[in-house]
Amino acid sequence: MARRLSEAEGYALLVKYGIRVPKHEVAASRADAGAIAERIGYPVVLKVVSPDIVHKSDVGGVRTGIQGRYEAENTYDAILASVAAADPGTAIAGVIVEEELPQGLEFIVGGTTDPAFGKVIAVGAGGVLVELLEDTAFALAPVSGERAREMVRGLKAHRLVRGYRGAPPLDEEALVEAVLAASRLFTGEEIGEFDINPLILYETGACAVDARFISGGTPEAPREERAPFTLPAPGGIAVVGASSDPAKIGYAILRNLLHFRGRVFPVNPKYGRVLGVPAYPSVRDIPGEVEMAVIAVPAPFVAGIVEECGERGIGLAVIVSAGFRETGDEGRRREEEVIRAARAHGVRVLGPNCLGIMLPHLGINATFDPISPKPGHIGFLSQSGAVITTVADWSVQAGVGFSAVVSVGNQADLGFPDLLQAVAGDPKTRAVILYVEEIRDGRRFYEAAKAVTERLPVIAVKSGASEKGKAAASSHTGSLAGSHAVYAAAFQEAGVILAGSLEEAFQVGELLASEGYPGGNRCVVISGAGGFAVLASDYAEKYGVSLPTLPEEICRELDAFLPPLWNRANPMDIIGDGGAGRYAKVFDVLIEHQEVWDIAVVVTVPSAVLNPVEIAHEIVRFSKKTGKMVVASLLGGESMGAAVRILKDNCLPNFPEIEDAFRAIGSALSLPARERGARPACERRGGER
C-alpha cells in the first residue's frame, strides 16, 4: 500500500544514493527542538513532519532563520499551533530541525510513474514557483548521463547555471549527477512518485533541502512475447456482416473491396449473393484461400466469429464492430473474450472499434470510408477513424499517397508498437505518421520506435495537450508530468518528431520521405523576389535554421552571370527578371560546392519571364544531382499547378507558404544528429543518397 515517507526517511534515501542533504534531526517536543538546534548550529530551519501535508508553507509549517535555542523552542510551538489552526485534523509526527543553507539557484528533481511509459524522471526550475514556471524536462528512467545533460541544458534556467550578468557559473555537473542519482534511486527502490524541491545548486556542489517520497508503485506487467506482425498481402478477404443494405457498414466495406485484385467473400447467412458476389453462411464455408477477415457484426457475436476464423486458418481479423472496452465494463469483458479466442487460435486482431485498413498498393480499402487514397510512400496510423477519413479525402486533392493507412482502434491485440514496425517494414514506406490518443504499452512502443527511427522518419501528433486531471497528482512532479509532457519526452528519446498539427505532420513527413534528414543545418535560399528573401531570413531564425554567409568563391562564380544588383548574400536575391535558366545556373554552382551547405530552399513567385514548369524541372534536376535536402516553395495559385504536379510526380513536395517550409526543416533538425534515421531512397534518384 502506498504511503508518504517522512522527511527523515526521504533524506536517508537521498544519502544512500549520494545526494547531499542538510544536517537534521526530528524533534518530538519543545525541548528537543532547542537541543537539536544547539547541536546543529545556527541558523536552522524548522518544518512540520506530517504525512497529510503536501505544501508545508501553505499551513505555516516552515520557519527559517532561527538563531537561538529559545527561538527554536518557541518556533516549535508556533508551528504546531499554526498547522492545527489551518487544518485541525492533520496528523503531526513532529518537527524536523535542520541546518539552514545559504541561498543558491533552486531546482526540482523528481519522478513519477506514468500509466503508459512507467517511471519518468524530471528536472526543472524549482522552489515555490515550480508549477507556475513549468520549466521542466522529462526523460524515461533509467536516465543516461548524456540524456541527463541534455535535460539540464534544455532548461531556460540553464542560462543562470552558465553565469549571468557577472554572476559566477554554477556547478552544472553536480546538477547532472543529482539527476542520475535520482534515476538510480527511482529504479532501485519501491517508490511510485517523489520530488526533491528544492535542490539548491551552488558554485560547487548541490544540496537537497526538501524531499517528498510516496512508496509503492505498480509493478510492470510481464510482457507476452508475440511473433512480429507484418502487413497482410492476402489473396482472399472475407467480409463478415456483408450487406446489401447501403445503410449498413458491411455494405460499405464490401463495396470498397470490389476493386481488390484478389477474391472477396461476403459472409452473411441471410444472403446468397451480396452486390453480385456469392455469399457464404459462415467463414467455415468459404472455398479457397482466405487470409484476412473484416468483421462488422454486433459485438456479442464477434468472439465466436474470431474463433471460426482461427479454425479456418485466417490469420488476421479486422474488427470494425464497436461496443467493447470503449463502452464500459461489459464491453471490456467482451473485448477480453475476443482476445482469448484469438490467442487460442493464433489470430491477430486489429481493433476492435476501428475503421479498418487501407493498403493502396494492393488495391485494398478494407474500411467503410468511400475514399481510397492513391499509392505512395507515407504510412499513416491513427487512433481516430474520423481523422483517417478526413486525411484520406484531403490526400486525393493534395496528391499525397500512402503505403498503408491503419486504424488502430482499441489496440486489444495489435497496438502502435506492432503496427509501427509492420508499416515501417514495408519497402514502400519512407516515412510514418502517427495520430496518437493513447499508447497502451509505452515501453514497448519506445523500443519499437527507436528501432524504426534508425531507418525511417516517424512523425507523431499527440492529442490531449490540455492535460486534464493533473491537479490530482500527489507531488510537484506528478502535477507537472501530464500525459502530453511524458509522451513528448518519450518521442524525443525514441527519435520521433512531435508535430503540432496534422498539417505540420504531413508537411514534415512528405519532406523527409522525399529528402531524408539533412546532414546539418546550413541552409542556402535562392529567390528571385527580395521581399520573400527577407521573410526567409525571419523564418530561418524563428525555426533554428542557419543561413551561413556565402563563401567568396561562390559569390565570384555567381557574379559571372547574375545581374550586378544581386545582393551577394544568403538568402540570395538573384533578381526577378530572369527565367528558369538563371536558377539553373545558380543550381549548377551549388552542385559544385555541396561541401558548404546542407539544405537548399528554392523560392519562386509568378512572373512573366519565369515558366513554372521549367523551374519545376530544374528543381527536380537539382535534387537529383545532390545528396542534400532540396526544398521547393513555389508561391502563387493556379499558375503554379502544373509545376507543383511535376514536383509531386518526382517525389518532391511543394510548400506554398515559406513559413511552412522552414517550420518543416526546423522539425527535421529538432532531433539530435544521433537520433536522425537513415536517408530514404527516392525513386527519382539513382540509388541510395
XYZ file of C-alpha atoms in Angstrom:
689
model
C 0.000 0.000 0.000
C 1.317 3.437 -0.895
C 2.366 5.768 1.912
C 4.151 9.080 2.166
C 7.643 8.730 3.627
C 8.634 11.134 6.373
C 11.160 13.797 5.539
C 13.805 11.996 7.599
C 13.136 8.749 5.703
C 13.377 10.661 2.439
C 16.662 12.242 3.462
C 18.023 8.802 4.340
C 17.168 7.555 0.839
C 18.901 10.539 -0.768
C 22.042 9.984 1.268
C 22.002 6.297 0.289
C 22.215 7.322 -3.394
C 24.818 10.042 -2.916
C 22.696 13.209 -2.809
C 23.774 15.657 -0.117
C 21.191 16.749 2.497
C 21.372 19.206 5.412
C 22.258 18.116 8.939
C 18.922 17.328 10.574
C 17.035 15.632 13.405
C 13.342 15.233 14.240
C 12.101 16.909 17.416
C 9.225 15.352 19.350
C 8.953 18.165 21.882
C 9.746 21.805 22.517
C 12.850 20.853 24.496
C 14.011 18.517 21.724
C 13.806 21.350 19.222
C 16.068 23.553 21.296
C 18.598 20.806 21.991
C 18.791 19.730 18.357
C 19.216 23.326 17.187
C 22.164 23.676 19.564
C 23.802 20.532 18.197
C 23.344 21.504 14.547
C 24.415 25.125 14.914
C 22.650 28.280 13.770
C 20.852 29.356 11.707
C 18.366 26.450 11.482
C 15.059 25.756 9.769
C 12.055 24.103 11.447
C 9.499 22.202 9.326
C 6.422 20.254 10.317
C 6.545 16.486 9.745
C 3.139 15.219 8.625
C 2.007 12.561 6.145
C -1.087 14.673 5.422
C 0.584 17.918 4.338
C 1.810 18.410 0.751
C 2.650 22.132 0.860
C 4.060 22.915 4.324
C 4.419 26.634 3.686
C 0.693 26.982 2.988
C -0.204 25.962 6.578
C 2.592 27.858 8.334
C 4.612 24.678 8.709
C 8.016 26.116 7.739
C 10.046 28.716 9.641
C 13.529 29.826 8.598
C 16.332 31.924 10.075
C 16.136 30.562 13.630
C 19.148 31.932 15.547
C 18.936 30.610 19.126
C 17.652 27.865 21.434
C 14.800 29.902 22.920
C 13.680 30.960 19.432
C 13.795 27.327 18.255
C 11.598 26.200 21.162
C 9.062 28.983 20.579
C 9.033 28.280 16.843
C 8.278 24.618 17.562
C 5.149 25.664 19.465
C 4.193 28.224 16.826
C 4.368 25.653 14.010
C 2.129 23.203 15.873
C -0.398 25.944 16.585
C -0.374 27.247 13.016
C -0.871 23.808 11.468
C -3.648 22.929 13.932
C -5.452 26.183 13.114
C -5.119 25.695 9.361
C -6.159 22.014 9.369
C -7.381 20.774 12.763
C -7.467 17.097 11.701
C -3.895 16.899 10.458
C -1.673 14.206 11.962
C 1.655 15.659 13.121
C 4.628 13.333 13.639
C 6.970 16.021 14.905
C 9.062 18.917 13.675
C 12.301 18.445 11.780
C 15.159 20.766 12.676
C 17.828 21.161 10.008
C 20.713 23.423 9.143
C 19.789 26.424 7.066
C 21.846 26.517 3.903
C 22.908 29.648 2.040
C 20.885 30.803 -0.944
C 21.580 29.331 -4.349
C 19.715 28.520 -7.535
C 16.740 26.273 -6.813
C 15.820 23.244 -8.926
C 13.367 20.402 -8.692
C 14.421 16.825 -9.400
C 11.632 14.285 -9.280
C 9.998 11.164 -10.583
C 6.511 9.968 -11.393
C 5.012 6.739 -12.698
C 3.199 7.236 -15.990
C 0.432 4.758 -16.873
C 1.843 4.219 -20.381
C 5.609 4.686 -20.060
C 6.288 3.730 -16.441
C 8.895 5.582 -14.389
C 9.792 9.063 -15.621
C 12.443 11.449 -14.263
C 12.075 15.245 -14.247
C 14.385 18.191 -13.675
C 13.405 21.826 -13.768
C 13.370 25.243 -12.184
C 12.305 24.679 -8.565
C 11.153 26.444 -5.433
C 7.673 27.761 -4.734
C 7.120 28.776 -8.373
C 7.766 25.334 -9.861
C 4.217 24.756 -11.175
C 3.904 28.353 -12.365
C 7.162 28.408 -14.333
C 6.849 24.870 -15.753
C 10.458 24.994 -16.950
C 10.803 21.230 -16.728
C 12.374 18.451 -18.794
C 11.368 14.786 -18.644
C 13.036 11.507 -19.544
C 12.223 7.842 -19.207
C 14.036 6.107 -16.357
C 16.740 4.948 -16.196
C 18.408 8.104 -17.492
C 21.807 8.031 -19.210
C 24.484 10.604 -18.467
C 24.137 12.081 -21.944
C 20.368 12.370 -21.601
C 20.653 13.933 -18.125
C 22.990 16.580 -19.501
C 20.596 17.282 -22.400
C 17.747 17.733 -19.920
C 19.706 20.218 -17.818
C 20.967 22.181 -20.809
C 17.488 22.333 -22.325
C 16.073 24.296 -19.387
C 15.566 28.050 -19.597
C 17.157 28.199 -16.128
C 20.367 26.787 -17.601
C 21.299 30.305 -18.660
C 21.614 31.104 -14.949
C 23.744 27.997 -14.405
C 26.191 29.226 -17.048
C 26.547 32.551 -15.232
C 24.511 35.688 -15.851
C 25.332 39.417 -15.609
C 28.509 38.967 -13.639
C 27.253 36.098 -11.503
C 29.685 33.162 -11.463
C 28.778 29.895 -13.199
C 27.259 27.183 -11.038
C 28.176 23.513 -10.771
C 26.366 22.011 -13.775
C 27.956 18.616 -13.193
C 26.536 18.483 -9.673
C 23.042 19.015 -11.075
C 23.578 16.339 -13.743
C 24.853 13.927 -11.078
C 21.790 14.654 -8.925
C 19.530 13.719 -11.854
C 21.452 10.477 -12.367
C 21.365 9.656 -8.659
C 17.620 10.322 -8.556
C 17.195 7.992 -11.543
C 19.141 5.241 -9.761
C 17.054 5.753 -6.631
C 13.773 5.637 -8.534
C 14.632 2.439 -10.390
C 16.285 0.815 -7.371
C 13.600 1.416 -4.740
C 9.877 0.741 -4.441
C 8.885 4.367 -4.956
C 5.884 5.421 -7.033
C 6.412 9.191 -7.029
C 8.862 11.660 -5.497
C 10.313 15.102 -5.745
C 13.304 16.934 -4.339
C 12.245 20.560 -4.186
C 14.323 22.485 -3.870
C 17.682 21.071 -4.766
C 19.931 24.089 -4.251
C 22.775 24.435 -6.745
C 25.962 26.301 -5.804
C 29.231 27.211 -7.454
C 30.451 23.926 -6.025
C 28.037 21.119 -5.284
C 24.320 20.869 -4.623
C 22.118 20.029 -1.647
C 18.542 18.733 -1.333
C 16.699 20.745 1.321
C 13.215 19.275 0.960
C 12.043 15.936 -0.383
C 8.735 14.129 -0.732
C 8.525 10.392 -1.425
C 5.497 8.173 -1.959
C 6.249 4.479 -1.583
C 4.728 1.739 -3.679
C 4.056 1.821 -7.380
C 2.514 -0.517 -9.883
C 4.852 -3.353 -10.916
C 5.299 -3.815 -14.645
C 3.045 -6.493 -16.085
C 5.016 -9.342 -17.663
C 5.214 -8.937 -21.422
C 3.766 -11.594 -23.644
C 6.198 -12.339 -26.429
C 4.440 -12.483 -29.793
C 5.803 -13.034 -33.268
C 6.378 -9.754 -35.150
C 3.373 -8.667 -37.175
C 3.711 -7.910 -40.881
C 1.238 -6.172 -43.133
C -1.037 -8.658 -44.898
C -0.837 -9.407 -48.597
C -3.982 -11.521 -48.818
C -5.219 -13.406 -51.815
C -8.663 -13.655 -50.253
C -10.607 -11.422 -47.844
C -13.803 -12.354 -46.010
C -16.294 -9.622 -45.101
C -18.304 -10.943 -42.148
C -21.529 -8.985 -41.890
C -21.574 -8.060 -45.579
C -24.903 -6.497 -46.502
C -26.945 -5.350 -49.486
C -28.333 -2.507 -47.370
C -26.495 0.770 -48.194
C -27.159 1.935 -44.626
C -25.046 -0.892 -43.184
C -21.297 -0.738 -42.597
C -20.975 -4.217 -44.099
C -22.292 -2.817 -47.382
C -19.698 -0.017 -47.483
C -16.786 -2.340 -46.680
C -17.765 -4.876 -49.338
C -18.355 -2.157 -51.933
C -14.860 -0.764 -51.298
C -13.310 -4.218 -51.676
C -14.922 -4.928 -55.035
C -11.853 -3.280 -56.600
C -9.484 -5.657 -54.791
C -7.411 -7.689 -57.230
C -7.801 -10.854 -55.129
C -11.000 -12.657 -54.122
C -13.651 -11.207 -51.805
C -16.007 -13.462 -49.855
C -19.152 -11.886 -48.354
C -20.278 -13.747 -45.234
C -23.906 -13.442 -44.169
C -26.388 -16.332 -43.711
C -29.247 -14.081 -44.907
C -27.951 -13.750 -48.467
C -26.993 -15.986 -51.377
C -25.279 -13.086 -53.137
C -24.256 -9.616 -51.971
C -23.527 -6.883 -54.525
C -23.357 -9.598 -57.175
C -20.770 -11.655 -55.294
C -21.582 -15.164 -53.984
C -22.110 -15.089 -50.200
C -21.468 -17.757 -47.571
C -23.252 -18.530 -44.286
C -20.005 -18.579 -42.257
C -16.262 -18.335 -42.760
C -16.088 -22.137 -42.397
C -17.994 -22.436 -45.682
C -15.649 -20.275 -47.784
C -13.877 -22.240 -50.519
C -10.272 -21.493 -51.414
C -7.672 -19.464 -49.554
C -8.688 -16.588 -47.287
C -6.086 -14.865 -45.097
C -7.960 -11.891 -43.687
C -11.447 -11.262 -42.321
C -13.137 -7.909 -41.823
C -15.786 -8.258 -39.119
C -18.764 -5.892 -38.944
C -21.369 -7.640 -36.789
C -22.813 -6.761 -33.352
C -20.260 -7.006 -30.543
C -21.764 -10.055 -28.750
C -21.153 -12.248 -31.832
C -17.571 -11.216 -32.538
C -15.752 -13.656 -30.234
C -17.494 -16.615 -31.868
C -16.596 -15.366 -35.343
C -12.953 -14.883 -34.332
C -12.946 -18.499 -33.131
C -14.321 -19.593 -36.517
C -11.617 -17.559 -38.252
C -8.973 -19.382 -36.249
C -10.446 -22.768 -37.090
C -10.495 -21.746 -40.767
C -6.838 -20.690 -40.679
C -7.497 -16.972 -41.138
C -4.546 -15.118 -39.603
C -5.883 -11.554 -39.288
C -9.255 -10.330 -38.025
C -10.007 -6.655 -38.626
C -12.817 -5.908 -36.163
C -14.749 -2.821 -37.215
C -17.557 -3.541 -34.731
C -17.909 -1.209 -31.744
C -19.287 -1.995 -28.281
C -16.147 -3.100 -26.486
C -13.753 -1.511 -23.975
C -14.783 1.969 -25.047
C -18.313 1.389 -23.673
C -17.510 0.311 -20.096
C -17.192 -2.871 -18.025
C -19.484 -5.090 -20.102
C -17.691 -4.036 -23.287
C -14.340 -4.679 -21.620
C -15.417 -8.228 -20.790
C -16.472 -8.763 -24.421
C -13.092 -7.493 -25.611
C -11.257 -9.866 -23.276
C -13.382 -12.736 -24.605
C -12.436 -11.817 -28.179
C -8.731 -11.766 -27.345
C -8.930 -15.104 -25.522
C -10.495 -16.650 -28.630
C -7.871 -15.004 -30.875
C -4.930 -16.166 -28.772
C -6.289 -19.691 -28.529
C -6.427 -19.981 -32.323
C -3.432 -17.889 -33.414
C -5.451 -14.998 -34.874
C -4.082 -11.434 -34.772
C -6.689 -8.759 -34.131
C -6.806 -5.214 -35.467
C -9.285 -3.214 -33.389
C -11.957 -3.691 -32.253
C -13.799 -0.418 -32.771
C -11.579 0.562 -35.690
C -12.193 1.954 -39.167
C -10.153 -0.810 -40.807
C -7.066 -0.885 -43.022
C -6.107 0.505 -46.439
C -3.237 -0.899 -48.493
C -3.353 1.227 -51.661
C -0.549 -0.621 -53.482
C -2.649 -3.809 -53.230
C -5.933 -2.095 -54.082
C -7.270 -2.845 -50.583
C -9.681 -0.471 -48.881
C -10.998 -2.642 -46.044
C -12.811 0.250 -44.346
C -16.178 1.927 -44.634
C -14.594 5.152 -45.907
C -15.616 5.625 -49.575
C -12.375 7.484 -50.396
C -9.456 5.291 -51.423
C -6.130 7.179 -51.308
C -3.576 6.672 -54.051
C -0.441 4.554 -53.538
C 2.527 6.404 -52.095
C 5.298 6.271 -49.529
C 3.770 7.504 -46.264
C 2.439 5.078 -43.667
C -0.339 6.517 -41.509
C -1.523 5.053 -38.191
C -4.425 6.727 -36.428
C -6.434 6.132 -33.291
C -9.295 8.130 -34.775
C -11.335 6.890 -37.704
C -12.628 10.413 -38.311
C -9.053 11.658 -38.673
C -8.405 8.955 -41.271
C -11.470 9.795 -43.345
C -10.552 13.497 -43.269
C -6.919 12.838 -44.229
C -7.938 10.415 -46.992
C -10.288 12.978 -48.503
C -7.631 15.722 -48.325
C -4.918 13.480 -49.764
C -6.681 12.970 -53.085
C -6.604 16.660 -53.978
C -3.201 17.210 -52.342
C -1.626 14.391 -54.336
C -0.358 12.598 -51.237
C -0.085 8.811 -51.473
C 0.174 6.109 -48.830
C 1.895 2.786 -48.377
C -0.636 1.910 -45.670
C -3.398 3.569 -43.658
C -4.298 1.725 -40.460
C -6.926 2.480 -37.831
C -5.658 1.078 -34.512
C -8.977 1.182 -32.657
C -8.886 -0.186 -29.114
C -5.462 -1.858 -29.562
C -6.725 -5.001 -27.850
C -4.027 -7.023 -29.625
C -2.188 -5.108 -32.336
C -1.187 -1.712 -30.996
C 1.054 1.129 -32.073
C 4.299 -0.832 -31.414
C 3.265 -3.754 -33.649
C 1.735 -1.647 -36.389
C 4.555 0.903 -36.499
C 7.094 -1.855 -37.081
C 4.848 -3.532 -39.661
C 4.226 -0.371 -41.686
C 7.872 0.695 -41.463
C 8.883 -2.781 -42.612
C 7.035 -2.339 -45.912
C 9.689 -1.386 -48.511
C 7.285 1.171 -49.996
C 7.216 3.180 -46.751
C 9.633 6.117 -46.489
C 8.045 7.919 -43.521
C 5.398 7.075 -40.910
C 2.893 9.500 -39.397
C 1.026 8.706 -36.171
C -2.107 10.257 -34.712
C -1.987 9.200 -31.057
C -4.541 9.479 -28.278
C -3.262 6.649 -26.060
C -0.419 4.163 -26.257
C -1.176 1.151 -24.101
C 2.356 -0.239 -23.763
C 4.615 2.779 -23.741
C 7.893 0.982 -23.140
C 7.300 -1.445 -25.999
C 6.354 1.475 -28.236
C 9.533 3.302 -27.237
C 11.672 0.298 -28.153
C 9.843 -0.211 -31.451
C 10.013 3.481 -32.387
C 13.711 3.716 -31.542
C 14.397 0.784 -33.864
C 12.270 2.239 -36.672
C 13.701 5.771 -36.492
C 17.172 4.374 -37.123
C 15.870 3.639 -40.645
C 12.888 5.914 -41.308
C 11.436 9.199 -40.095
C 8.470 8.913 -37.712
C 6.280 11.953 -37.021
C 3.568 11.972 -34.355
C 0.605 14.170 -33.452
C -0.460 13.640 -29.832
C -3.898 14.805 -28.765
C -4.637 15.721 -25.152
C -2.227 18.617 -24.586
C -4.784 20.265 -22.301
C -3.687 17.880 -19.507
C -6.973 17.302 -17.702
C -6.599 15.834 -14.268
C -3.071 16.980 -13.471
C -4.231 18.747 -10.298
C -4.990 15.387 -8.669
C -1.307 14.409 -8.563
C 0.375 13.872 -5.192
C 3.601 15.782 -5.831
C 5.003 18.702 -7.768
C 6.491 16.284 -10.280
C 3.213 14.414 -10.697
C 1.330 17.628 -11.323
C 3.867 18.766 -13.916
C 4.197 15.415 -15.701
C 0.914 15.326 -17.535
C 0.381 12.849 -20.306
C 1.489 15.169 -23.091
C 4.787 16.092 -21.421
C 5.699 12.445 -20.871
C 4.728 11.447 -24.414
C 6.810 14.328 -25.769
C 9.832 13.151 -23.763
C 9.393 9.541 -24.880
C 9.003 10.598 -28.520
C 12.136 12.724 -28.364
C 14.198 9.919 -26.838
C 12.912 7.463 -29.443
C 13.745 9.823 -32.322
C 10.082 10.574 -33.110
C 9.296 14.124 -34.270
C 6.346 15.629 -32.386
C 4.264 17.818 -34.708
C 1.819 20.470 -33.559
C -0.893 19.573 -36.070
C -1.793 17.054 -38.741
C -0.952 19.618 -41.419
C 2.523 20.066 -39.971
C 2.954 16.302 -39.606
C 2.232 15.700 -43.282
C 4.449 18.588 -44.364
C 7.357 17.154 -42.375
C 6.513 13.606 -43.444
C 6.429 14.451 -47.141
C 9.684 16.388 -46.906
C 11.540 13.612 -45.086
C 10.046 10.856 -47.264
C 11.455 12.764 -50.232
C 14.740 14.140 -48.938
C 15.689 12.253 -45.797
C 17.219 14.025 -42.798
C 19.619 16.860 -43.590
C 23.262 16.302 -42.753
C 23.425 19.652 -40.948
C 21.592 22.946 -40.547
C 23.486 25.114 -43.073
C 20.815 26.414 -45.436
C 21.038 28.427 -48.649
C 17.981 30.221 -50.015
C 17.603 31.045 -53.718
C 14.875 33.506 -54.649
C 14.088 35.976 -57.377
C 11.915 38.064 -55.007
C 13.668 40.319 -52.494
C 10.700 40.537 -50.133
C 10.401 36.786 -49.780
C 14.167 36.516 -49.312
C 13.803 38.810 -46.282
C 10.910 36.706 -44.959
C 13.047 33.603 -45.399
C 15.640 35.158 -43.073
C 12.990 35.775 -40.423
C 11.587 32.256 -40.596
C 15.028 30.647 -40.619
C 15.858 32.394 -37.346
C 12.454 31.512 -35.868
C 12.862 27.785 -36.561
C 16.568 27.410 -35.808
C 17.847 27.094 -39.374
C 21.318 28.533 -40.029
C 21.889 30.842 -43.023
C 25.698 30.994 -43.328
C 27.495 33.682 -45.280
C 28.219 32.653 -48.875
C 31.908 31.879 -49.429
C 33.686 34.417 -51.624
C 34.456 31.761 -54.222
C 30.743 31.056 -54.726
C 29.986 34.776 -54.947
C 32.626 35.197 -57.668
C 31.172 32.352 -59.713
C 27.661 33.792 -59.344
C 28.926 37.262 -60.256
C 29.856 35.859 -63.654
C 26.220 35.563 -64.756
C 23.912 37.213 -62.204
C 22.891 40.883 -62.631
C 25.202 43.338 -60.844
C 22.361 44.222 -58.450
C 22.127 40.767 -56.893
C 22.696 41.024 -53.152
C 25.739 38.713 -52.792
C 24.191 37.379 -49.581
C 22.247 34.440 -48.192
C 19.266 34.380 -48.785
C 20.211 35.086 -52.403
C 18.101 37.637 -54.219
C 19.018 36.716 -57.801
C 16.667 39.429 -59.210
C 13.302 38.574 -60.716
C 13.976 39.483 -64.349
C 15.465 36.092 -65.227
C 13.847 32.815 -66.147
C 14.419 29.192 -65.181
C 17.822 29.295 -66.865
C 19.119 31.745 -64.272
C 18.016 29.445 -61.443
C 19.603 26.518 -63.292
C 22.995 28.256 -63.385
C 22.779 29.016 -59.646
C 21.918 25.364 -59.007
C 24.954 24.305 -61.034
C 27.243 26.404 -58.845
C 25.716 24.925 -55.672
C 26.053 21.396 -57.074
C 29.783 22.023 -57.487
C 30.066 23.331 -53.909
C 27.958 20.885 -51.914
C 30.510 20.853 -49.109
C 29.378 24.277 -47.865
C 25.638 23.688 -47.497
C 23.185 21.046 -46.262
C 19.774 22.419 -47.266
C 18.665 24.488 -50.256
C 15.326 26.311 -50.300
C 14.136 27.500 -53.716
C 11.528 30.279 -53.582
C 9.749 31.456 -56.744
C 6.799 33.731 -57.448
C 4.575 34.157 -60.525
C 6.404 36.156 -63.185
C 6.038 36.965 -66.873
C 9.608 35.770 -67.509
C 9.545 32.618 -65.355
C 7.947 29.471 -66.736
C 6.765 27.462 -63.684
C 7.031 24.124 -65.487
C 10.620 24.829 -66.486
C 11.650 25.840 -62.973
C 9.969 22.696 -61.586
C 12.052 20.531 -63.905
C 15.199 22.399 -62.868
C 14.418 21.861 -59.160
C 13.976 18.145 -59.837
C 17.328 18.072 -61.666
C 18.971 19.995 -58.810
C 17.676 17.464 -56.295
C 18.825 14.504 -58.390
C 22.339 15.900 -58.653
C 22.820 16.466 -54.917
C 22.952 14.378 -51.783
C 21.372 17.249 -49.868
C 17.878 18.364 -48.843
C 16.245 20.453 -51.575
C 13.030 22.246 -50.601
C 10.682 23.850 -53.113
C 8.460 26.793 -52.272
C 6.629 27.765 -55.456
C 4.373 30.576 -54.319
C 1.162 31.527 -56.033
C -2.085 29.924 -57.104
C -3.368 28.195 -60.213
C -0.447 29.333 -62.357
C 1.820 27.048 -60.328
C -0.472 23.994 -60.557
C 1.317 22.180 -63.379
C 4.718 22.863 -61.796
C 3.576 21.512 -58.411
C 2.320 18.330 -60.116
C 5.740 17.848 -61.713
C 7.354 18.124 -58.291
C 4.860 15.666 -56.778
C 5.371 13.205 -59.626
C 9.071 13.288 -58.825
C 8.627 12.718 -55.088
C 9.237 16.364 -54.175
C 6.709 18.232 -52.021
C 5.966 21.909 -52.519
C 5.436 24.439 -49.748
C 3.029 27.189 -50.828
C 3.948 29.170 -47.689
C 7.597 29.943 -46.869
C 6.996 29.653 -43.136
C 5.691 26.103 -43.585
C 8.901 25.178 -45.391
C 11.127 26.478 -42.603
C 8.939 25.000 -39.876
C 9.259 21.579 -41.566
C 13.034 21.996 -41.879
C 13.239 23.048 -38.230
C 11.301 19.938 -37.221
C 13.687 17.772 -39.230
C 16.562 19.424 -37.375
C 14.904 19.168 -33.948
C 16.331 15.731 -33.208
C 19.954 15.356 -32.174
C 22.051 14.116 -35.094
C 22.494 10.704 -33.447
C 18.707 10.176 -33.492
C 18.091 11.037 -37.124
C 17.299 7.991 -39.216
C 18.894 6.934 -42.459
C 18.104 8.845 -45.633
C 15.336 7.063 -47.575
C 15.959 6.436 -51.260
C 13.577 8.196 -53.612
C 12.817 6.601 -56.961
C 13.725 9.699 -58.930
C 17.353 9.208 -57.879
C 19.845 6.614 -58.966
C 20.198 4.547 -55.804
C 20.784 5.452 -52.168
C 21.607 9.002 -51.275
